[in-house]
Amino acid sequence: MQNKYLDDHEWQIIESQWNPDNHEGSESLFSIGNGYMGQRANFEENYSGATLQGSYIGGVYYPDKTRVGWWKNGYPEYFAKVLNSVNWIGLKVEADGTDLDLNKCKVANFKRVLDMKQGLLHREFTAQLTSNIKLKISATRLLSMTRKEIGALKYSITPIDCNPKLKITPYLDFDIVNSDSNYDEKFWDSVTENVGSQKAVLQAKTKKLDFQVAAAMRYEFYINNEHFTLYPESSKKEKYAENTFEIQSEAGKTYSTYKYAAIVSTLNIPKNQLISAADNLASEAMKDGFNEIVKEQKQAWAERWTQSDIQIVGDIEAQQAIRFNIFQLSQTYTGEDSRLNIGPKGFTGEKYGGSTYWDTEAYCLPFYMASAGQEVAKNLLVYRYKHLNKAIENAEKLGFKNGAALYPMVTMNGEECHNEWEITFEEIHRNGAIAFAIYNYIRYFGDESYLAEYGLEVLLGISRFWAQRFNYSQAKKKYVMLGVTGPNEYENNVNNNWYTNYIARWTMQYTLEALEIVKTQNPTRFGEISAKANLNAVAERELWQKIIANVHFPRNEELGIYLQQDGFMDKELLQATDLHPSERPINQHWSWDRILRSCFIKQADVLQGMYLFEEHFSKEEILRNYNFYEPKTLHESSLSPCVHVITATYLDKMDEAYDLYLRTARLDLDDYNNEVKEGLHITSMAGTWMSIVEGFAGMRVKGNQLYFNPKLPKGWEKLSFNINFRGALLQFEFSNNGFKMTNNSTEAGSVIVKDEPHSFGAKSSLEKSYL
Amino acid sequence: MQNKYLDDHEWQIIESQWNPDNHEGSESLFSIGNGYMGQRANFEENYSGATLQGSYIGGVYYPDKTRVGWWKNGYPEYFAKVLNSVNWIGLKVEADGTDLDLNKCKVANFKRVLDMKQGLLHREFTAQLTSNIKLKISATRLLSMTRKEIGALKYSITPIDCNPKLKITPYLDFDIVNSDSNYDEKFWDSVTENVGSQKAVLQAKTKKLDFQVAAAMRYEFYINNEHFTLYPESSKKEKYAENTFEIQSEAGKTYSTYKYAAIVSTLNIPKNQLISAADNLASEAMKDGFNEIVKEQKQAWAERWTQSDIQIVGDIEAQQAIRFNIFQLSQTYTGEDSRLNIGPKGFTGEKYGGSTYWDTEAYCLPFYMASAGQEVAKNLLVYRYKHLNKAIENAEKLGFKNGAALYPMVTMNGEECHNEWEITFEEIHRNGAIAFAIYNYIRYFGDESYLAEYGLEVLLGISRFWAQRFNYSQAKKKYVMLGVTGPNEYENNVNNNWYTNYIARWTMQYTLEALEIVKTQNPTRFGEISAKANLNAVAERELWQKIIANVHFPRNEELGIYLQQDGFMDKELLQATDLHPSERPINQHWSWDRILRSCFIKQADVLQGMYLFEEHFSKEEILRNYNFYEPKTLHESSLSPCVHVITATYLDKMDEAYDLYLRTARLDLDDYNNEVKEGLHITSMAGTWMSIVEGFAGMRVKGNQLYFNPKLPKGWEKLSFNINFRGALLQFEFSNNGFKMTNNSTEAGSVIVKDEPHSFGAKSSLEKSYL
């Protein structure tokens, strides 16, 4: 059930009424981040109501001891979790001795605004503490896109018709818990607390792995825009430091605290320099001032939007939603650091450990390729390259040999974290997505040199895994793959999941091609890789070719469809419409065995394969499979609808496509699954982008050529977006009558729209009506 | 790897050397019990070495909060665990201020003897504490078979060549931990501690469910068999009470403490009477004295052995082993209380929660039917009858309707405890074993009235479950059962496990027969059941009959075998001999996915079905299946070998049968799996009994008639045992040349041996040579 409490707006997310029941959800929705760190929209002042405090630093994680009911051989010993880190926003407010706490006062004129155009979070309200004390509060916050280690905020208090004594306490707090700690352990230990006048710095370290983080704060105080000199009291305790100052206020005057925090970690800076680094950065930020930092922020976001904006004219909800999705994706991953990746909840919550899933390759890569460019996309791929040795170790643990690589289902540093056998050991199609991403990257950027540089080694490891994971069935006289979990996690331990078999065979084929390409283009590097990977090309190639020629693909000839797995047709073949709404989502209402033996599909599975390999199948074949599987698909994974949107659009099922689109695009904004308080579905947001660009705009890249086949949903007057393609920033605008495009680059090129080729010159525009 | 450190003996288990490494194993092996409670062979005196303290009361359990990695809908909230209870044996010894602790002194002449004939545990040794102090210790302990609440021990100290001051401290201790506590919680809270001179009583309650237990102790002291009056100091703390007394000893004299403990619980006695009940029982025990209690014990065990003994002449290891197994089974369950059952580890350890598994019906029932008689066997069945409503609730939780019953995989009170979806929700064949036990009981005792009384209601619930659990496959035009785990737990979530489909179909057939029987024999009761179960016999019967006629049974025609499940032949078909010994057991060396997709079988599965329904198959068919499955069976469950022993014997594969027999019979004595310290494999001990009686003696009951087809292993000169059959106690002795039998009852009868019928009169013997 949808919970729509936010206002529609093209560029902003607006909450215009205070309702504590929505607060935790809003804490997720109004999260800010800059790729380096993230902060939920927790309040600066004390709040005694329900809240999920969250402040996260990319790449700083904690290996929490695994919790299982029944240990199975091969389970990982720990689950790496995104670490809830220092509270840098904290600022306590008392007026005449009464704490400002929205849970304990009357709140009026509440407004919370996430300004996506400028990358700012703003909040204002009037709080009535007692009959005499009324305060107007206005707070603006950002995590700087240009100064990655810097968070800054302005917090203003205006007494209304009263003159309370204000006591203001800016603080830093490292005494933080992870709400998902397996054994209720706190993960941070104190290193240092220093506190002075108008400044403080804390250093803490993780109980395992010895990540160290230092956070410094500086602040200044203004009355009605005039700087005011303070003589605060400072105090500290373990993992905590604060300043406190009091001021006799006057009604109507505005008392503003500007707080600057710098957060640095041993990911980038040696331990013994953390304190000084944090201190210097915070001090510099204060010197430059809040307004300057805001100015930089606006400029940085303007540049980003130039790269990545999508405009939808005629559908304000869709417009707001896609911008929200792009905004959150851009806050989560900025692509400078190949040690980082995209957690399913980004920096907006703890769930799923903040680690890397196949979501990155299967859903996120296209967005970053088109909107953030080649270096960013490449870093996402290199992340996996760096983990190749761990993937080989992981496969060895499971009994595979000879350099076979199984990438983890969930990881922070390349090691497997997940501990459900049916996922951890069996949901191996993730390996296929990682191989496909290499192909996809090369297809998009035309950068075949990536194979020699990084790609081939990864492909080799994965193909070796597939070759060992298939076994020959004497009964079928085919190679089969037993005991897997496909993308549809509502099946476990099935035989011959069509998608997995398909992407496995494809990987082996592509690896054989890649071997040839590298051998031809870069014989030196080929020699190196051969030596390193102990490559006996002839024998391995023969086995692979035998497998490639003889993979079993379950199929129903009568219906002309591929079967999700062996035996699928033995199920009771119901449709989603046969379910009573009270049973949905079935994963909250049905026992697991019932889900498993039902025909219901959590997320695209056969259709996921047909989406990835569209050109391998006729439209009729895709239609037959879509007609069989779509009615059985419940889309109870946030990653599911986008694939169906794209396929439905391809099949001209526009109403279905649009319904699914709206659900995925506003999944979090309208909190369809009543879970937004746990964090946002960051990776599925990339699916929303795919739904528009690959779905409604029908973008494809084939043979170094960009194709579009736009089909706008009803009511959409115009759909415009920018695409980075082969170094050029291309602007497209599609309407029902025609399209415009602008090429801002200095190279000419061509594009195929609705099967018509159109050439364009350097620095030129093009406008065409459809016939 | 076997660890054989015990001496061979017909009637005793003897450990004749002190080796701390074996101690925890011996604590399991030398356990004593009386069906009401049990006690591991922990030392009375302090012991600072590795030990697993264990004292258990049947039916007193703790619902420990479930621990899972990933919660799945339908999981039970708690796992009922056998509660480690009061330490009643405790008796600290100091000599001249030095603690007697076998971990801290030189030990000589150590001997630990479990006297199975008499039900006594004896231990003696000489301990050298310091250069001057040498003590000879002798300790005898029992849990009374006649006074269920009473444990008694005699602990004698004889100083050798020294005259130390002895300080002796008998105590009771309820400050006990379960080593398998999920969250390191202690499960007992204090209610009362009372302590006086030569007596103490504690009452404690469980933190959940409010089980209350009181333990009282009395003791007396003798010097060289002369009673000695003590003036001890008493003290107590929470959950603990002790007496301490000192005596100046003289070399060569023997100082004996006789300690009597009574343990009562709210299972049988109201809360407010526990203290006095315990106190009275302990006082009475002391009044009657240790020697009297020992005398009663010897007599009680003599009677039990008359019922249940098996003699093997010519194979001392086999002889010792079978008596050990019978002894432990008889200690675990005595059948007076239908609220109790047989935990896989009985009262000898914590693992598996001490709860009830399908082991009871599938493996234990035959032993108790033949050796303990009808009332005991009936109580095992009534246990499940009493849980029928909970089984119906359990099925409802999983989405079943209309009185369908799914019995739990693991339970203490009828509610499911287990929390692995592949077991909890899918290993549903347990329902079949519960139905089969009803049939088996009636077949054995000829007691068809059981159907009307209890059986039919249970059968109805189970058959309704099966009818809903099958679904019609349009593809196969058959009823299929998807997503199950068969007896072979090295497969999960398979389709059409042959065993499960077979026993499910059989249950439905048998239920239809049972309905007719009750309708004819007891129309009144039939009316009651019909009303209670809302029985619409016609409609249900039609569906059941349709299913019965159309169940899919996977089969390989070429080999003439049934397939364990759909798709089994797609596996790489290896044999156990293809495995390197370092890989065994595979569950300790292979990852779970690898186990699942291998062809290796943990325990009898298809062969389990052919064992239960032997008469449904031709010998050739059983042979073909045995030849296919036995080489793939790893017997990594202790429950597996017995079925193969019986089938191998039936198929005249005597060497295979004997090898497997010895492994199962001495599994714990020789600690094949290096796990005996966790407790004994109580339920698999019943399988050992089956191996002999149904295997080597070939006993069957068909058409109210007892059949034997004896085939003795090499070296066995004679095999004798007693069988309760239809109220008569029959003694059989088989040799290679012929057999003898004695009928002690007043009814004549007949028996068929090697296909030859033999009549026997009342109170008569029979001796026949084979032709």
Tab-separated table of C-alpha atoms in Angstrom, chain A residues 67-74 79 182-183 352 357 397-400 417-422 425-426 468-469 471-476 480 482-483 491-496 552 566-567 569-573 586-594 596-597, chain B residues 67-74 79 182-183 352 357 397-400 417-422 425-426 468-469 471-476 480 482-483 491-496 552 566-567 569-573 586-594 596-597:
chain	number	residue	atom	x	y	z
A	67	ARG	CA	24.851	-15.404	12.983
A	68	VAL	CA	23.256	-18.601	11.774
A	69	GLY	CA	20.785	-21.110	13.062
A	70	TRP	CA	22.627	-24.101	11.647
A	71	TRP	CA	26.153	-23.767	10.443
A	72	LYS	CA	26.938	-25.230	7.048
A	73	ASN	CA	30.404	-25.952	5.828
A	74	GLY	CA	31.639	-23.105	3.652
A	79	PHE	CA	29.185	-10.390	7.445
A	182	ASN	CA	24.385	-9.411	15.258
A	183	TYR	CA	25.331	-9.592	18.897
A	352	TYR	CA	22.000	-5.506	3.304
A	357	TYR	CA	25.650	-7.132	-4.923
A	397	LYS	CA	36.562	-23.066	-0.629
A	398	LEU	CA	33.623	-24.582	-2.460
A	399	GLY	CA	35.762	-27.231	-4.132
A	400	PHE	CA	36.582	-25.593	-7.476
A	417	CYS	CA	29.618	-12.202	3.495
A	418	HIS	CA	26.264	-13.795	2.874
A	419	ASN	CA	25.237	-16.875	4.796
A	420	GLU	CA	22.247	-18.637	3.351
A	421	TRP	CA	23.377	-21.645	1.391
A	422	GLU	CA	20.686	-21.220	-1.234
A	425	PHE	CA	26.544	-21.057	-2.703
A	426	GLU	CA	23.843	-21.299	-5.336
A	468	GLN	CA	33.472	-26.929	-13.694
A	469	ARG	CA	29.997	-26.121	-12.478
A	471	ASN	CA	28.323	-31.541	-15.327
A	472	TYR	CA	27.565	-33.990	-18.064
A	473	SER	CA	24.279	-35.793	-17.697
A	474	GLN	CA	24.416	-39.259	-19.153
A	475	ALA	CA	20.647	-39.301	-19.014
A	476	LYS	CA	20.186	-36.116	-21.045
A	480	VAL	CA	23.469	-29.581	-16.998
A	482	LEU	CA	22.341	-28.602	-10.943
A	483	GLY	CA	21.467	-26.943	-7.673
A	491	GLU	CA	13.102	-20.770	-6.234
A	492	ASN	CA	16.048	-22.426	-4.512
A	493	ASN	CA	18.271	-25.303	-5.477
A	494	VAL	CA	16.750	-25.842	-8.901
A	495	ASN	CA	18.275	-27.651	-11.821
A	496	ASN	CA	19.036	-25.919	-15.081
A	552	HIS	CA	20.702	-28.203	-21.754
A	566	ASP	CA	13.600	-28.174	-15.095
A	567	GLY	CA	10.163	-29.205	-13.941
A	569	MET	CA	5.538	-27.034	-15.772
A	570	ASP	CA	4.782	-29.428	-12.901
A	571	LYS	CA	3.698	-26.502	-10.771
A	572	GLU	CA	0.169	-25.359	-10.302
A	573	LEU	CA	0.135	-22.661	-12.969
A	586	ILE	CA	3.761	-13.383	-0.393
A	587	ASN	CA	7.141	-13.264	1.321
A	588	GLN	CA	5.408	-11.667	4.278
A	589	HIS	CA	2.421	-14.015	4.253
A	590	TRP	CA	3.469	-17.397	2.936
A	591	SER	CA	5.866	-19.880	4.398
A	592	TRP	CA	9.019	-20.376	2.391
A	593	ASP	CA	8.156	-23.861	1.142
A	594	ARG	CA	4.866	-22.586	-0.216
A	596	LEU	CA	9.164	-22.203	-3.464
A	597	ARG	CA	6.700	-24.667	-4.868
B	67	ARG	CA	18.667	-17.951	16.341
B	68	VAL	CA	18.729	-17.564	12.582
B	69	GLY	CA	20.819	-15.802	10.031
B	70	TRP	CA	17.862	-14.836	7.863
B	71	TRP	CA	14.366	-15.086	9.168
B	72	LYS	CA	11.837	-16.805	6.939
B	73	ASN	CA	8.126	-16.538	7.351
B	74	GLY	CA	6.801	-19.512	9.296
B	79	PHE	CA	13.718	-23.993	19.976
B	182	ASN	CA	21.550	-19.500	21.875
B	183	TYR	CA	22.277	-16.243	23.626
B	352	TYR	CA	19.292	-31.797	19.098
B	357	TYR	CA	12.143	-36.537	15.977
B	397	LYS	CA	0.691	-21.706	9.641
B	398	LEU	CA	2.083	-23.093	6.406
B	399	GLY	CA	-1.150	-22.445	4.517
B	400	PHE	CA	-2.930	-25.809	4.817
B	417	CYS	CA	11.164	-26.062	17.080
B	418	HIS	CA	13.403	-26.542	14.093
B	419	ASN	CA	14.393	-23.578	11.968
B	420	GLU	CA	15.919	-24.516	8.665
B	421	TRP	CA	13.342	-24.154	5.924
B	422	GLU	CA	14.640	-27.159	4.020
B	425	PHE	CA	8.953	-26.962	6.096
B	426	GLU	CA	10.085	-29.610	3.644
B	468	GLN	CA	-3.264	-30.833	-0.153
B	469	ARG	CA	0.460	-31.185	-0.519
B	471	ASN	CA	-0.655	-30.949	-6.775
B	472	TYR	CA	-1.779	-32.010	-10.189
B	473	SER	CA	0.806	-31.557	-12.892
B	474	GLN	CA	-0.806	-30.798	-16.222
B	475	ALA	CA	2.504	-31.591	-17.826
B	476	LYS	CA	2.790	-35.069	-16.320
B	480	VAL	CA	3.316	-34.555	-7.965
B	482	LEU	CA	7.173	-30.518	-5.170
B	483	GLY	CA	9.759	-29.019	-2.888
B	491	GLU	CA	19.144	-33.295	-0.972
B	492	ASN	CA	16.931	-30.294	-0.308
B	493	ASN	CA	13.866	-28.947	-2.044
B	494	VAL	CA	13.590	-31.769	-4.550
B	495	ASN	CA	10.539	-32.730	-6.537
B	496	ASN	CA	8.873	-36.099	-6.151
B	552	HIS	CA	3.981	-39.799	-10.014
B	566	ASP	CA	13.046	-36.246	-10.327
B	567	GLY	CA	16.274	-35.613	-12.164
B	569	MET	CA	20.024	-39.390	-13.162
B	570	ASP	CA	21.335	-35.987	-14.246
B	571	LYS	CA	23.927	-36.131	-11.487
B	572	GLU	CA	27.473	-37.244	-11.909
B	573	LEU	CA	26.991	-40.848	-10.846
B	586	ILE	CA	31.591	-34.954	3.344
B	587	ASN	CA	29.446	-32.797	5.596
B	588	GLN	CA	32.624	-31.723	7.333
B	589	HIS	CA	34.612	-31.220	4.158
B	590	TRP	CA	32.319	-30.165	1.341
B	591	SER	CA	30.256	-27.049	0.975
B	592	TRP	CA	26.537	-27.610	1.132
B	593	ASP	CA	25.889	-26.928	-2.561
B	594	ARG	CA	28.464	-29.510	-3.523
B	596	LEU	CA	23.416	-31.264	-2.679
B	597	ARG	CA	24.335	-31.663	-6.292
